Coordinates of C-alpha atoms and ligand atoms in Angstrom, one line a residue:
Chain A
M632 CA 144.2 122.6 117.1
H633 CA 144.8 119.2 115.4
E634 CA 144.5 118.9 111.8
L635 CA 141.2 117.2 110.5
V636 CA 142.0 114.3 108.4
Q637 CA 139.5 113.0 106.2
Q638 CA 139.0 109.4 106.5
E639 CA 136.8 108.0 102.9
A640 CA 134.8 105.5 104.0
P641 CA 135.2 102.5 102.1
A642 CA 132.6 102.1 99.0
T643 CA 130.3 100.1 99.8
S644 CA 128.2 100.7 96.5
A645 CA 129.3 100.5 92.7
V646 CA 128.0 103.2 92.0
P647 CA 129.6 107.1 91.5
R648 CA 129.3 109.1 94.1
K649 CA 127.8 112.4 93.1
R650 CA 128.8 115.5 95.7
G651 CA 125.5 117.6 95.8
R652 CA 125.3 120.8 97.7
A653 CA 124.9 121.3 100.8
I654 CA 122.5 124.2 101.4
V655 CA 121.0 125.8 104.0
V656 CA 117.9 128.4 104.4
T657 CA 118.1 130.4 107.6
S658 CA 117.5 134.8 108.6
G659 CA 117.6 134.7 112.0
K660 CA 114.1 136.6 112.4
G661 CA 111.7 133.8 112.6
G662 CA 108.6 133.6 110.4
V663 CA 110.2 135.7 107.5
G664 CA 109.8 132.0 104.8
K665 CA 112.6 130.5 105.8
T666 CA 110.3 127.2 105.5
T667 CA 108.3 128.3 102.8
T668 CA 111.7 129.0 100.6
T669 CA 113.1 125.3 101.2
A670 CA 109.9 123.5 100.0
N671 CA 109.2 126.0 96.6
T672 CA 112.8 126.1 95.9
G673 CA 113.7 122.3 96.5
A674 CA 110.1 121.4 94.6
A675 CA 111.2 123.6 91.6
L676 CA 114.9 121.9 92.2
A677 CA 113.6 119.0 91.6
A678 CA 110.8 119.6 88.5
T679 CA 113.9 120.2 86.4
G680 CA 114.9 116.6 87.3
A681 CA 117.8 116.7 89.8
S682 CA 117.4 114.9 92.7
V683 CA 117.2 116.8 95.7
V684 CA 116.2 116.6 99.7
L685 CA 114.8 118.7 102.3
V686 CA 116.0 118.0 105.5
D687 CA 114.2 120.1 108.0
A688 CA 116.3 121.4 111.1
D689 CA 113.7 122.3 113.1
V690 CA 113.8 119.6 115.7
G691 CA 110.9 119.9 117.9
L692 CA 108.5 122.7 116.1
R693 CA 108.7 121.3 113.0
N694 CA 106.7 122.3 109.7
L695 CA 108.3 121.3 106.9
D696 CA 106.5 118.7 106.1
I697 CA 102.9 120.5 106.7
V698 CA 104.1 123.2 103.6
L699 CA 104.8 120.3 101.4
G700 CA 102.0 118.0 102.8
L701 CA 103.6 114.6 103.8
E702 CA 103.0 115.5 107.2
A703 CA 100.5 111.7 107.0
R704 CA 103.7 110.2 106.1
V705 CA 106.5 111.0 108.1
R706 CA 107.3 107.9 109.8
H707 CA 110.7 108.5 110.8
H708 CA 112.7 111.4 111.7
V709 CA 116.5 112.9 111.4
L710 CA 116.6 112.0 115.7
D711 CA 115.6 108.0 114.8
V712 CA 118.3 108.2 112.1
L713 CA 121.1 109.5 114.3
E714 CA 120.6 107.5 116.6
G715 CA 120.8 103.9 114.1
H716 CA 117.2 103.1 115.5
V717 CA 116.4 103.0 111.5
T718 CA 118.1 103.5 108.4
L719 CA 118.5 106.7 106.2
D720 CA 115.8 105.2 103.7
D721 CA 113.6 103.7 105.9
A722 CA 113.5 108.2 107.2
L723 CA 113.3 109.2 104.1
V724 CA 109.6 110.0 102.2
T725 CA 109.7 110.7 98.7
D726 CA 107.3 113.4 96.9
K727 CA 104.4 111.2 95.1
R728 CA 104.0 114.9 92.6
V729 CA 107.6 115.2 92.4
P730 CA 109.7 111.6 93.0
T731 CA 112.9 113.1 92.9
M732 CA 112.5 115.3 95.7
R733 CA 112.7 113.3 99.7
L734 CA 112.0 114.9 103.4
L735 CA 113.8 114.0 105.8
A736 CA 111.1 115.5 108.9
A737 CA 112.5 116.8 111.9
A738 CA 112.0 115.2 115.7
Q739 CA 108.6 117.0 117.1
T740 CA 109.0 115.6 120.3
R741 CA 112.9 116.5 121.1
E742 CA 114.8 119.3 121.8
K743 CA 117.3 120.6 119.4
D744 CA 120.1 120.0 122.0
D745 CA 119.4 116.7 121.6
V746 CA 121.2 116.5 118.4
D747 CA 124.5 116.0 118.2
T748 CA 126.2 119.2 115.9
A749 CA 128.9 117.2 114.8
A750 CA 127.0 114.0 113.7
F751 CA 124.1 116.1 112.0
R752 CA 127.2 117.6 109.8
D753 CA 128.1 114.2 109.1
L754 CA 124.4 113.1 107.8
I755 CA 123.9 115.7 105.6
S756 CA 127.9 115.1 104.1
G757 CA 126.4 111.6 103.4
L758 CA 123.9 113.1 101.7
R759 CA 125.7 114.6 99.3
D760 CA 126.9 111.2 98.1
R761 CA 123.2 110.7 97.0
F762 CA 121.7 114.2 96.4
D763 CA 122.5 116.7 93.4
Y764 CA 120.9 119.1 96.5
V765 CA 120.6 118.8 99.8
L766 CA 118.3 121.9 101.7
I767 CA 118.4 122.8 104.9
D768 CA 115.6 124.6 106.8
C769 CA 117.2 126.3 109.4
P770 CA 115.1 127.1 113.2
A771 CA 114.7 131.2 113.9
G772 CA 117.2 132.5 115.9
I773 CA 120.3 131.3 116.7
E774 CA 121.1 129.0 119.3
K775 CA 122.0 125.1 118.8
G776 CA 119.6 124.9 116.4
F777 CA 120.9 127.9 114.2
A778 CA 124.6 125.5 114.8
N779 CA 123.2 121.9 113.5
A780 CA 121.5 123.4 110.7
I781 CA 124.8 125.3 109.3
A782 CA 127.3 122.8 110.3
G783 CA 127.5 120.7 107.4
A784 CA 125.9 123.3 105.0
D785 CA 128.8 125.3 102.3
E786 CA 126.5 127.0 100.8
A787 CA 123.6 129.4 102.3
I788 CA 120.7 131.6 101.3
I789 CA 119.6 134.7 103.5
V790 CA 115.7 135.0 103.7
C791 CA 114.7 138.5 104.4
T792 CA 111.9 141.0 104.7
P793 CA 111.7 144.1 103.9
E794 CA 111.9 145.2 107.5
V795 CA 114.1 146.9 109.6
S796 CA 113.9 144.1 112.1
A797 CA 114.5 141.3 109.6
V798 CA 117.1 142.9 108.3
R799 CA 119.4 143.6 111.0
D800 CA 118.5 140.2 112.0
A801 CA 119.7 139.0 108.9
D802 CA 123.0 141.4 109.4
R803 CA 123.4 139.5 112.7
V804 CA 123.3 136.6 111.1
V805 CA 125.9 136.7 107.8
G806 CA 128.5 137.9 110.8
L807 CA 127.7 134.4 112.1
L808 CA 128.2 132.5 108.7
G809 CA 131.6 133.6 108.0
D810 CA 133.8 134.5 105.6
G811 CA 133.9 130.2 105.1
R812 CA 130.7 130.0 102.5
D813 CA 128.6 131.1 100.3
V814 CA 126.2 133.7 100.9
K815 CA 123.3 134.7 99.0
L816 CA 119.8 136.6 99.3
I817 CA 116.4 135.9 99.1
V818 CA 113.9 139.7 99.3
N819 CA 110.8 138.0 100.5
R820 CA 106.9 139.3 100.9
L821 CA 107.7 142.9 99.5
R822 CA 104.8 144.5 98.5
P823 CA 105.4 146.7 95.7
A824 CA 102.8 149.4 96.3
M825 CA 103.8 150.3 100.1
V826 CA 107.4 150.6 98.8
R827 CA 105.8 153.5 95.9
R828 CA 104.2 154.7 99.0
G829 CA 107.9 155.1 100.9
K830 CA 105.8 152.6 103.4
M831 CA 108.0 150.1 102.9
L832 CA 112.1 149.2 102.9
S833 CA 113.0 148.6 98.7
V834 CA 114.9 145.4 97.8
E835 CA 117.9 148.3 97.4
D836 CA 117.4 149.6 100.6
V837 CA 118.0 145.5 102.4
N838 CA 120.9 145.5 100.5
G839 CA 122.3 147.9 101.1
I840 CA 123.2 147.2 104.3
L841 CA 123.5 143.1 103.6
R842 CA 125.2 143.4 100.3
L843 CA 124.7 140.0 99.0
P844 CA 124.8 138.7 95.9
L845 CA 120.5 138.5 94.6
L846 CA 118.5 135.3 94.0
G847 CA 115.7 136.4 93.6
V848 CA 113.1 138.8 95.3
I849 CA 109.3 136.4 96.0
E850 CA 106.2 139.3 96.1
D851 CA 103.8 139.5 99.2
A852 CA 101.2 137.2 97.9
P853 CA 98.2 135.5 99.8
D854 CA 98.6 132.1 97.3
V855 CA 101.8 131.2 99.2
I856 CA 99.4 131.4 102.5
V857 CA 96.5 129.1 101.4
S858 CA 99.6 127.2 99.5
T859 CA 101.6 127.0 102.7
N860 CA 98.3 125.6 104.2
R861 CA 97.0 123.4 102.1
G862 CA 100.6 121.5 101.8
E863 CA 100.7 122.4 97.8
P864 CA 104.1 124.2 97.3
V865 CA 103.6 127.2 94.7
A866 CA 106.5 126.4 92.9
L867 CA 104.6 123.6 91.4
D868 CA 101.9 125.4 89.8
P869 CA 102.5 126.4 86.3
A870 CA 100.2 129.3 86.1
S871 CA 101.7 130.8 89.4
P872 CA 103.1 133.9 89.3
V873 CA 104.8 133.4 92.9
G874 CA 105.1 129.9 91.5
E875 CA 107.5 131.2 88.3
S876 CA 110.1 133.9 90.8
Y877 CA 110.8 130.3 92.2
R878 CA 111.2 128.1 89.6
Q879 CA 113.6 131.1 88.4
I880 CA 115.4 130.8 91.7
A881 CA 116.4 127.8 91.2
Q882 CA 117.7 128.6 87.5
R883 CA 119.9 131.3 89.4
I884 CA 120.6 128.3 91.7
S885 CA 121.4 125.8 89.2
G886 CA 123.6 128.1 86.4
T887 CA 121.0 128.1 84.5
L888 CA 120.0 131.7 84.4
T889 CA 122.3 134.3 84.6
G890 CA 122.3 138.2 84.9
V891 CA 119.9 140.3 87.6
P892 CA 117.0 139.4 89.4
E893 CA 113.7 140.6 88.2
I894 CA 112.4 142.8 90.9
P895 CA 108.3 142.8 90.9
R896 CA 107.5 146.5 90.1
E897 CA 103.4 147.3 91.4
K898 CA 100.5 146.4 88.9
S899 CA 99.4 149.6 86.6
L900 CA 95.6 149.9 86.6
F901 CA 95.4 148.2 82.7
E902 CA 96.6 145.4 84.6
K903 CA 94.8 144.9 87.2
L904 CA 92.0 145.0 85.2
F905 CA 92.4 142.9 82.5
G906 CA 95.4 141.2 83.9
G907 CA 96.6 139.2 86.9
R908 CA 98.5 136.7 85.3
K909 CA 102.0 137.7 83.7
Chain B
M1222 CA 104.8 142.3 144.8
S1223 CA 101.5 143.1 143.7
A1224 CA 102.8 143.1 139.4
R1225 CA 101.3 141.1 136.6
R1226 CA 104.4 139.2 134.8
I1227 CA 103.2 138.2 131.5
V1228 CA 104.9 136.4 128.8
L1229 CA 104.5 137.1 125.2
T1230 CA 105.0 133.8 123.5
S1231 CA 104.3 131.6 120.1
G1232 CA 106.9 128.7 119.3
K1233 CA 106.9 130.0 115.8
G1234 CA 108.2 133.1 114.6
G1235 CA 107.0 136.0 112.8
V1236 CA 104.3 135.8 113.9
G1237 CA 103.9 139.1 115.9
K1238 CA 104.9 139.1 119.9
T1239 CA 107.3 142.0 120.0
T1240 CA 105.1 144.2 117.8
T1241 CA 102.4 142.7 120.1
T1242 CA 104.7 143.4 123.2
A1243 CA 105.3 146.9 121.6
N1244 CA 101.6 147.8 121.2
L1245 CA 100.0 146.6 124.1
G1246 CA 102.2 147.9 127.0
A1247 CA 102.2 150.8 124.4
M1248 CA 98.1 150.8 125.8
L1249 CA 98.8 149.7 128.8
A1250 CA 100.8 152.3 129.8
K1251 CA 98.3 154.7 128.5
R1252 CA 95.8 153.6 130.1
G1253 CA 97.4 154.2 133.2
H1254 CA 99.3 152.1 134.3
R1255 CA 102.9 151.3 135.0
V1256 CA 104.4 149.3 132.3
V1257 CA 107.9 147.5 132.0
L1258 CA 108.8 145.5 128.6
V1259 CA 111.8 142.9 128.5
D1260 CA 113.4 142.0 125.7
A1261 CA 114.3 138.4 126.1
D1262 CA 115.5 137.6 122.5
I1263 CA 119.0 138.4 123.7
G1264 CA 121.0 138.2 120.2
L1265 CA 118.9 139.4 117.7
R1266 CA 117.4 142.1 120.0
N1267 CA 113.9 144.1 118.4
L1268 CA 111.8 145.4 120.6
D1269 CA 114.1 148.8 120.7
L1270 CA 113.4 149.1 117.4
V1271 CA 109.5 148.7 117.6
L1272 CA 109.6 151.4 120.1
G1273 CA 112.2 153.9 118.5
V1274 CA 114.4 154.1 121.1
E1275 CA 117.3 152.0 119.4
K1276 CA 119.7 155.2 119.2
R1277 CA 118.9 155.7 123.1
I1278 CA 120.3 152.2 124.9
V1279 CA 123.2 152.8 127.1
F1280 CA 123.4 149.1 129.0
D1281 CA 121.5 146.0 128.9
I1282 CA 119.6 142.9 130.7
V1283 CA 122.9 140.9 130.1
E1284 CA 124.9 143.7 132.2
V1285 CA 122.4 144.0 134.8
V1286 CA 122.7 140.2 135.5
E1287 CA 126.6 141.0 135.3
G1288 CA 126.5 143.5 137.7
R1289 CA 128.2 146.3 135.2
C1290 CA 125.1 148.5 136.4
Q1291 CA 121.9 148.8 137.8
L1292 CA 119.0 147.8 137.2
R1293 CA 117.6 151.4 136.6
Q1294 CA 120.3 152.1 134.6
A1295 CA 119.5 149.8 132.1
L1296 CA 115.6 150.6 132.2
I1297 CA 114.8 153.9 128.9
K1298 CA 112.1 155.5 130.0
D1299 CA 109.8 156.1 126.9
K1300 CA 109.8 159.7 126.0
R1301 CA 106.1 160.1 124.2
L1302 CA 104.6 157.4 127.6
E1303 CA 105.8 158.4 131.1
N1304 CA 104.8 155.2 132.2
L1305 CA 106.1 153.0 130.2
S1306 CA 109.8 151.4 129.8
I1307 CA 111.9 149.1 128.1
L1308 CA 114.3 146.6 129.9
P1309 CA 116.7 146.1 126.3
A1310 CA 118.4 143.1 125.1
A1311 CA 122.0 142.0 124.8
Q1312 CA 122.7 142.2 120.8
T1313 CA 126.1 140.5 120.6
R1314 CA 125.9 138.2 123.2
D1315 CA 123.9 134.5 123.7
K1316 CA 120.9 133.3 125.2
T1317 CA 122.8 131.3 127.3
A1318 CA 125.3 134.4 129.1
I1319 CA 121.7 134.5 131.4
T1320 CA 120.1 131.6 133.7
E1321 CA 116.7 130.7 133.7
L1322 CA 117.2 131.7 137.6
Q1323 CA 118.7 134.9 136.9
F1324 CA 116.3 136.3 134.6
A1325 CA 113.4 135.2 137.0
D1326 CA 114.6 137.3 139.7
V1327 CA 115.3 140.4 137.3
V1328 CA 111.2 140.0 136.2
R1329 CA 111.0 139.5 140.2
Q1330 CA 113.0 143.0 141.2
L1331 CA 110.8 144.5 137.8
G1332 CA 107.4 143.5 139.4
E1333 CA 108.3 145.9 142.5
I1334 CA 108.5 148.6 140.8
C1335 CA 105.4 148.5 137.6
D1336 CA 101.9 146.8 137.7
Y1337 CA 103.0 145.5 134.4
V1338 CA 105.7 143.4 133.4
L1339 CA 105.9 142.3 129.9
I1340 CA 108.0 140.1 128.3
D1341 CA 109.2 139.2 124.6
C1342 CA 109.7 136.1 123.9
P1343 CA 111.9 135.0 120.9
A1344 CA 111.2 132.2 118.3
G1345 CA 111.2 128.9 119.3
I1346 CA 111.1 126.5 122.5
E1347 CA 115.3 126.9 123.4
H1348 CA 117.0 128.5 126.3
G1349 CA 115.6 131.8 125.4
F1350 CA 112.7 130.3 125.5
R1351 CA 112.7 128.6 128.8
N1352 CA 114.2 132.0 130.1
A1353 CA 111.4 133.8 128.7
I1354 CA 109.3 132.1 130.7
A1355 CA 111.0 132.0 133.6
G1356 CA 109.8 134.8 135.7
A1357 CA 106.4 134.9 134.1
S1358 CA 102.6 134.5 136.6
E1359 CA 101.3 133.9 132.9
A1360 CA 101.5 133.6 129.2
I1361 CA 100.1 135.2 125.8
V1362 CA 100.5 133.1 123.4
V1363 CA 100.2 134.9 120.0
T1364 CA 99.6 132.7 116.5
T1365 CA 98.2 133.8 113.4
P1366 CA 95.7 131.6 111.3
E1367 CA 98.2 129.1 109.8
V1368 CA 98.8 125.3 110.2
S1369 CA 102.4 125.5 111.1
A1370 CA 101.6 128.3 114.0
I1371 CA 99.0 126.6 115.6
R1372 CA 100.9 123.4 115.7
D1373 CA 103.5 125.1 117.0
A1374 CA 101.5 127.1 119.1
S1375 CA 99.9 124.0 121.0
R1376 CA 104.1 122.5 121.1
V1377 CA 104.2 125.5 123.7
I1378 CA 100.7 125.1 125.0
G1379 CA 102.0 122.1 126.4
K1380 CA 105.5 123.3 127.7
L1381 CA 103.1 126.7 129.1
Q1382 CA 100.6 123.8 130.9
E1383 CA 103.6 121.9 132.4
R1384 CA 105.0 125.1 134.4
G1385 CA 100.9 125.4 135.0
L1386 CA 101.1 129.1 133.5
P1387 CA 97.8 130.3 133.3
L1388 CA 97.4 131.3 129.3
R1389 CA 95.8 133.0 126.9
L1390 CA 95.2 133.5 122.9
I1391 CA 95.6 136.3 120.4
V1392 CA 94.6 135.5 116.6
N1393 CA 96.8 137.6 114.8
R1394 CA 97.1 138.7 111.3
L1395 CA 93.7 137.5 110.7
R1396 CA 92.1 137.9 107.1
P1397 CA 88.4 138.4 106.9
E1398 CA 87.6 137.6 103.3
M1399 CA 90.0 134.9 103.3
V1400 CA 88.1 133.4 105.9
R1401 CA 84.8 133.9 104.0
S1402 CA 86.6 132.2 100.7
G1403 CA 88.0 128.9 103.1
D1404 CA 91.7 130.1 102.7
M1405 CA 92.2 131.0 105.9
L1406 CA 90.8 129.4 109.0
S1407 CA 88.7 131.5 111.8
V1408 CA 89.4 132.3 115.1
D1409 CA 86.6 129.8 116.5
D1410 CA 88.7 126.6 114.0
V1411 CA 91.9 128.3 116.4
T1412 CA 90.2 128.5 119.5
D1413 CA 88.6 125.0 119.0
I1414 CA 92.4 123.6 117.7
L1415 CA 94.7 124.6 120.8
S1416 CA 91.2 124.4 123.3
A1417 CA 92.7 127.9 124.8
E1418 CA 90.2 130.8 125.8
L1419 CA 90.7 134.2 123.8
L1420 CA 92.5 137.3 124.8
G1421 CA 91.7 138.9 121.3
I1422 CA 91.8 139.1 116.9
I1423 CA 93.9 141.5 115.6
P1424 CA 93.6 141.4 111.5
D1425 CA 96.5 142.3 109.1
D1426 CA 96.6 145.5 108.5
E1427 CA 99.6 147.0 106.6
E1428 CA 99.6 150.2 109.3
V1429 CA 101.2 147.4 111.5
I1430 CA 104.2 147.0 109.1
D1431 CA 105.0 150.5 109.0
S1432 CA 104.7 151.4 112.2
T1433 CA 107.6 148.5 113.1
N1434 CA 109.4 150.0 110.7
K1435 CA 108.9 154.0 112.0
G1436 CA 109.7 152.2 115.4
E1437 CA 106.1 154.3 116.5
P1438 CA 103.2 151.9 118.4
I1439 CA 100.2 152.0 116.4
V1440 CA 98.4 152.9 119.8
L1441 CA 100.2 156.7 119.5
Q1442 CA 99.1 157.4 115.9
T1443 CA 95.7 159.1 115.6
E1444 CA 94.6 157.8 112.8
S1445 CA 94.7 154.4 113.9
R1446 CA 92.4 151.9 112.4
L1447 CA 93.3 149.4 115.3
A1448 CA 94.3 151.3 118.2
A1449 CA 90.6 149.8 119.1
V1450 CA 92.1 146.6 118.9
Y1451 CA 95.2 146.6 121.1
D1452 CA 92.3 148.9 123.9
K1453 CA 90.4 146.0 123.7
I1454 CA 92.8 143.4 124.7
A1455 CA 94.3 145.8 127.7
R1456 CA 90.4 146.2 128.5
R1457 CA 90.0 142.0 129.0
L1458 CA 93.6 142.2 130.2
E1459 CA 92.3 144.9 133.2
G1460 CA 89.5 142.5 133.8
E1461 CA 86.6 144.3 131.9
L1462 CA 84.6 141.4 130.1
V1463 CA 84.5 143.1 126.2
P1464 CA 82.2 141.5 123.1
F1465 CA 84.7 139.9 120.2
T1466 CA 84.2 140.6 116.7
T1467 CA 82.9 138.1 115.4
F1468 CA 84.8 137.0 111.8
G1469 CA 82.5 133.4 111.8
A1470 CA 83.1 130.9 108.5
P1471 CA 83.3 127.3 108.0
G1472 CA 86.9 125.7 107.7
F1473 CA 88.7 122.8 106.0
F1474 CA 91.9 122.2 107.9
A1475 CA 90.6 118.8 108.7
R1476 CA 93.5 117.3 107.3
I1477 CA 95.9 118.6 110.0
F1478 CA 94.2 118.8 113.0
G1479 CA 91.5 115.5 112.5
K1480 CA 88.4 118.6 114.0
A1481 CA 85.2 117.6 112.3
S1482 CA 83.8 121.1 112.0
Ligands
ATP2105 N1 105.6 135.8 99.7 C1 104.6 135.7 101.0 N2 103.5 136.1 100.8 C2 102.9 135.5 101.6 N3 103.0 135.1 102.9 C3 104.0 134.6 103.0 C4 105.4 134.6 102.1 N4 105.6 133.8 102.2 C5 105.8 132.6 103.8 N5 104.7 133.7 104.2 C6 104.3 133.1 104.9 O1 104.9 133.6 106.3 C7 104.2 132.2 107.1 C8 105.7 132.2 108.1 O2 106.4 131.3 106.7 P1 107.5 130.5 107.0 O3 106.5 129.4 107.7 O4 108.6 130.1 105.7 O5 108.4 131.0 107.8 P2 109.7 130.8 108.8 O6 110.5 131.4 108.7 O7 109.9 129.3 108.4 O8 109.3 130.2 109.8 P3 110.2 129.8 111.1 O9 110.6 131.5 111.7 O10 109.0 129.7 112.6 O11 110.4 128.6 110.8 C9 103.9 131.1 106.1 O12 102.7 130.4 107.0 C10 103.4 131.7 104.7 O13 101.8 131.3 104.7
ATP2106 N1 98.9 141.8 112.5 C1 99.5 142.2 112.0 N2 99.5 143.2 110.2 C2 100.4 142.7 109.5 N3 101.7 142.5 108.8 C3 101.9 142.2 111.1 C4 101.2 142.4 111.9 N4 101.5 141.6 112.7 C5 102.8 141.6 112.5 N5 102.8 142.1 111.7 C6 104.6 142.4 111.0 O1 104.5 140.4 111.3 C7 106.2 141.1 111.7 C8 106.7 140.3 112.2 O2 106.0 140.6 113.7 P1 106.8 140.6 114.8 O3 109.0 141.2 114.8 O4 105.8 141.5 115.7 O5 107.1 139.2 115.1 P2 107.7 138.3 116.1 O6 106.5 137.0 116.5 O7 108.4 139.0 117.3 O8 109.6 137.5 115.3 P3 110.0 136.6 116.3 O9 110.1 135.6 116.4 O10 111.7 136.6 115.3 O11 110.8 138.1 116.7 C9 106.4 142.0 111.8 O12 107.9 143.3 110.9 C10 105.3 142.8 111.3 O13 105.5 144.2 110.1
MG2107 MG1 110.3 127.6 109.4
MG2108 MG1 110.7 139.0 118.6

């Protein structure tokens, strides 16, 4: 094998380069909440003042623009940039609610095979020079789209629901990510009442198999469905308990919060009757 | 070869393709048809878990194609429903281990020994999707009443129509109370946006999560709320005209689809 010699590109401006973190959000299994997690974690990180770019790697089936409510403002996409039709700045969409957050959308009418993995890796590397955080929304599965999405990331967040099939798929993906990456876990859509009745795996069950550092646990909550439909991330709603869970995940990523994450428990009858929100 | 060869697909992940394949397949078998379920999700198989046969897998579809075993050796017969068999996917291989032609050929051979072949398609529209639709003669598009799922379904419907595959829609995980409060699209919204014919409506129910975890199809459970739902879908597939339960409500989703409702 060749030794890879990293050629430093000449600095184009006097601005000192950042070396931001590139984190891929992945799962194997579809529909477990990768896009929702990318949008909310990104929004929560950006709300603290960090510069964040969210990259949709789901070429052909993009969703991140919808979940962020930015679909009407997308003019160009990743492939336009990679193929040299537009500059990166032309393609980045700035969020109006959190101006430190940008979206780089995926192409909707193209295929994942059109994306060159090495070029995508270089694009992510370039984004790390400009942003504190590069979050990559990985497509379901372990085909070409997965290979592209993980290529430039040195950290990964595995999103897993407390279900046997999701755990099996997550385990396979952890294996494919290899040893070179820092991998952490988010358990999504937990229903504490079902866990108590023995009808759902507990967080301990899930992590007994996956054995990953736990970044956070998100409850199954209808507000999430409403917020993804409306394009308004719950993480930006100060009154939302699920939003608070995402904000804590953001703090754990940035290192401002440490210790074991809280696992949502079933509400007592008193809380159900008198205090929905905590 | 008279078997119906039906692929269940969606674009979006996790909308319920595998759950629906297992339960609809079990229901068709219960109604007396010979049914084979094919797991096309090579590398991330789940259908075996949902049916509770994961410990009985000896051979898989890749080994069939590579000539390492006979097709019948790879079929697992369900112990609860004698008309039901499953052809598992390989877990440690890639979707590219099989070509579209090879996949279509396996489905054709299965069509000679049963009445219904149901193919559980992986998420996405990559190689695994192209394999799964290669041998099918019709499609069921599974979607949830959510904006992202519908956009992905619409992309898949375009691809199915390019191939001339007839298709019908199943709307899964409907929550009537959220539809009534205007927080979820109604079934009418979904069928209008996608302009596709409806095959079935499945409510969101904890029963599904429990049954997939236990590896026991709902159809086989005695006190099931949802068995009647799958029964209706099976009868519609057979050609019977079964009326739909309606959950009417207005939609507010013109934002994405520019639909005047
Ligand atoms: N904590 C939650 N509570 C309730 N619903 C949720 C939660 N997280 C996600 N969902 C719902 O699940 C659906 C799927 O989520 P999402 O699109 O983020 O998954 P994904 O993993 O990106 O899917 P794909 O594999 O297709 O890319 C969403 O439409 C959302 O409404
Ligand atoms: N009607 C329903 N009510 C409640 N939960 C459901 C329903 N249908 C499916 N689910 C849950 O959603 C999860 C995803 O379903 P399933 O695995 O069938 O999706 P899929 O489309 O095959 O996913 P993938 O894209 O990863 O192959 C299941 O584990 C199941 O528990
Ligand atoms: Mg997604
Ligand atoms: Mg599946």
